[in-house]
CSV table of C-alpha atoms in Angstrom, one decimal:
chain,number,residue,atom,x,y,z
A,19,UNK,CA,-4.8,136.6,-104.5
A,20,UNK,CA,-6.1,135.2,-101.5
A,21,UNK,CA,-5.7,131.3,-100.1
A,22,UNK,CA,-8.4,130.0,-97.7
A,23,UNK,CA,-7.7,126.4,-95.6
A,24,UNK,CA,-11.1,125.5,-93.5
A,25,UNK,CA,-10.1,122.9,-91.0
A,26,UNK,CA,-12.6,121.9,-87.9
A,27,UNK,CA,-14.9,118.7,-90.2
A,28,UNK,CA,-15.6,115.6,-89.1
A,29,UNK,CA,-18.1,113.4,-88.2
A,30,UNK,CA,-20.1,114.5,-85.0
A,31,UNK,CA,-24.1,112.8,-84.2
A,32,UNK,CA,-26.7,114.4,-83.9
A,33,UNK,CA,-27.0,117.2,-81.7
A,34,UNK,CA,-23.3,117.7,-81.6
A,35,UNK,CA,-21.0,120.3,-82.0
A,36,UNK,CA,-18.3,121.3,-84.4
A,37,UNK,CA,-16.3,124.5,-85.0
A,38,UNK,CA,-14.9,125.2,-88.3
A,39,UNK,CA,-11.9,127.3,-89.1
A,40,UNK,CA,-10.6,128.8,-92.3
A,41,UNK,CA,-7.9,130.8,-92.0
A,42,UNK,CA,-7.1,133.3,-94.9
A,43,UNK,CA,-3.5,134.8,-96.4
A,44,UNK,CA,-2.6,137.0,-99.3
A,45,UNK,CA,-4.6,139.9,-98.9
A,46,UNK,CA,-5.5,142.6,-96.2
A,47,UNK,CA,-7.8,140.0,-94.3
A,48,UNK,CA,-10.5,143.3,-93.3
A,49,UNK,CA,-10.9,144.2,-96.3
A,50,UNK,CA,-12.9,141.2,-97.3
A,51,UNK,CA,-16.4,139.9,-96.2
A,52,UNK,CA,-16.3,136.0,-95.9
A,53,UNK,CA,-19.3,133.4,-95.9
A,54,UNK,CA,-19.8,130.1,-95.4
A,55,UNK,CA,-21.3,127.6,-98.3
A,56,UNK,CA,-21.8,124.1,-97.9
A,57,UNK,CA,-22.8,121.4,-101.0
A,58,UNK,CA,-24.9,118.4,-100.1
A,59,UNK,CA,-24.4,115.4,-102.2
A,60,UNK,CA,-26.5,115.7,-105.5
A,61,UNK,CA,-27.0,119.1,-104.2
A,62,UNK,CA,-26.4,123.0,-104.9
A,63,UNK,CA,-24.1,124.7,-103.1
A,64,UNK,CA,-26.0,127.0,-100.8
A,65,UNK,CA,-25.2,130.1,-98.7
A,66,UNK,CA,-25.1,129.3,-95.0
A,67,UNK,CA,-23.9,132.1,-93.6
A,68,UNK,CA,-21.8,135.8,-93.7
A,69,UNK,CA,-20.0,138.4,-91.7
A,70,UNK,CA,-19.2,142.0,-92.5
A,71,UNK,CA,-16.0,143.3,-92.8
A,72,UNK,CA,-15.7,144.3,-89.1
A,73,UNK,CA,-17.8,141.7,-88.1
A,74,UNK,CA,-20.0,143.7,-86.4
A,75,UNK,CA,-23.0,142.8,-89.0
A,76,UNK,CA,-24.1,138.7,-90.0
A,77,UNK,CA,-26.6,136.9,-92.1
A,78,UNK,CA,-27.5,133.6,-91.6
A,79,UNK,CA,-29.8,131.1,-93.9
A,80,UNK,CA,-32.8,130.3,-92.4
A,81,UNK,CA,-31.9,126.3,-91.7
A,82,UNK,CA,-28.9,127.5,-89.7
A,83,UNK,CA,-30.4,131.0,-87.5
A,84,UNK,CA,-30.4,129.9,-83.9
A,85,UNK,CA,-28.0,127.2,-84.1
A,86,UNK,CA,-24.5,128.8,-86.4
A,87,UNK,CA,-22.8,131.4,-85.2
A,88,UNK,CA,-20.1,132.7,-87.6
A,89,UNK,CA,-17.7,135.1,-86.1
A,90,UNK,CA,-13.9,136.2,-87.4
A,91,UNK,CA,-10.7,137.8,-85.9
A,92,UNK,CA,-8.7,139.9,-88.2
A,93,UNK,CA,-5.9,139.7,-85.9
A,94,UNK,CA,-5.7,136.5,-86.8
A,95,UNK,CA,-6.8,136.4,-90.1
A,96,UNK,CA,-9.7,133.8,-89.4
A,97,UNK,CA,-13.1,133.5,-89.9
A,98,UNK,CA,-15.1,130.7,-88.0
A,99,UNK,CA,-18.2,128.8,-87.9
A,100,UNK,CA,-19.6,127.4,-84.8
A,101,UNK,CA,-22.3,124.8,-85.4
A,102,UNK,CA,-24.5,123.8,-82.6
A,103,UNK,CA,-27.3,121.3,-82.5
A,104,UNK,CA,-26.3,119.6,-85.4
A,105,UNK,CA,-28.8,117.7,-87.7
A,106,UNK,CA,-28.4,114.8,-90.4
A,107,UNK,CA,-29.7,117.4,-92.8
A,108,UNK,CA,-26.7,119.9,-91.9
A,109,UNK,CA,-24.3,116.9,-93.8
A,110,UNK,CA,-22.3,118.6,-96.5
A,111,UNK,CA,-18.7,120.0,-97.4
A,112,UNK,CA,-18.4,123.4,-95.9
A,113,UNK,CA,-16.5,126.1,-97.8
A,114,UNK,CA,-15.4,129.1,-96.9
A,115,UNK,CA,-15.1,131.7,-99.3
A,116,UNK,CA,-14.0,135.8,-99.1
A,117,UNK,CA,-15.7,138.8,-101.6
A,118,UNK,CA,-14.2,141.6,-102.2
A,119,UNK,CA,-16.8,143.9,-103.2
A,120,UNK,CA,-18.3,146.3,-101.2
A,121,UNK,CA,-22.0,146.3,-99.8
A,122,UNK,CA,-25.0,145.2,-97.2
A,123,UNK,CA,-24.2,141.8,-95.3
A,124,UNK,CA,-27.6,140.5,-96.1
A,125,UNK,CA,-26.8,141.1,-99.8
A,126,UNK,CA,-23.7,138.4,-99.8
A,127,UNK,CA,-26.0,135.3,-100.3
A,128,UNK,CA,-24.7,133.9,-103.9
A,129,UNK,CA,-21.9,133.0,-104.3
A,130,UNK,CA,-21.2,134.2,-107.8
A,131,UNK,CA,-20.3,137.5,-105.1
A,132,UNK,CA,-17.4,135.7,-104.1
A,133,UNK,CA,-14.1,136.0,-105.4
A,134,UNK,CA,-12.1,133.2,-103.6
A,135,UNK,CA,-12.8,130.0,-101.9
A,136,UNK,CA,-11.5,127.3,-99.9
A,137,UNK,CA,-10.8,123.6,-100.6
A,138,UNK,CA,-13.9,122.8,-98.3
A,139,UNK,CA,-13.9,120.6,-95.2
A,140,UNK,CA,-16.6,117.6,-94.7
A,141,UNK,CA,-19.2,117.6,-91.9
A,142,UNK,CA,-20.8,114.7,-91.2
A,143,UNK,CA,-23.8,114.6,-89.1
A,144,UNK,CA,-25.2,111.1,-88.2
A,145,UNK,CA,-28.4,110.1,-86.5
């Protein structure tokens, strides 16, 4: 088993900054590749963004490239998200989440991959 706590929402206007945190226990932390998801109201919950093991390899989607950066220490057994220029659009609960399987970074886009997830932390972006 594995318990994620994301910490690092609130509300922020546009153009803003936020880091999130989620910081992960139970399990060999490198072992597991960890995204980000977040869930608009009356929306989906879509992928936002990934790191390899090592975190030496990331995917971002599209909405996000150029503005997220996720990163992670396994020394500390954390996996962040640092959102820059943030937009209205960007509004949403942010989850973090851990897969244990094995395979390309670019491949860990659904979330059905994903094993365990976090209680989710709200970002509010106003204009």
């Amino acid at each position: 088993q594995v318990q994620l706590v994301e910490s690092g929402g609130g509300l922020v206007q546009a153009g803003g900054s936020l880091r999130l945190s989620c910081a992960a226990s139970g399990r060999t932390f490198n072992s597991l590749r960890m995204g980000w998801f977040r869930q608009a109201p009356g929306k989906e919950r879509e992928f936002v963004a990934a790191i390899s093991r090592g975190g030496l390899n990331t995917y971002y989607v599209d909405s996000v490239k150029g503005r997220f950066t996720i990163s992670r220490d396994n020394a500390k057994s954390t996996v962040y998200l640092q959102m820059n220029s943030l937009k209205p659009e960007d509004t949403a609960v942010y989850y973090c989440a851990a897969c244990s399987k094995l395979g390309p970074i670019a491949t860990a886009t659904a979330s059905t991959l994903y094993d365990y997830w976090g209680q989710g932390t709200q970002v509010t972006v106003s204009s």
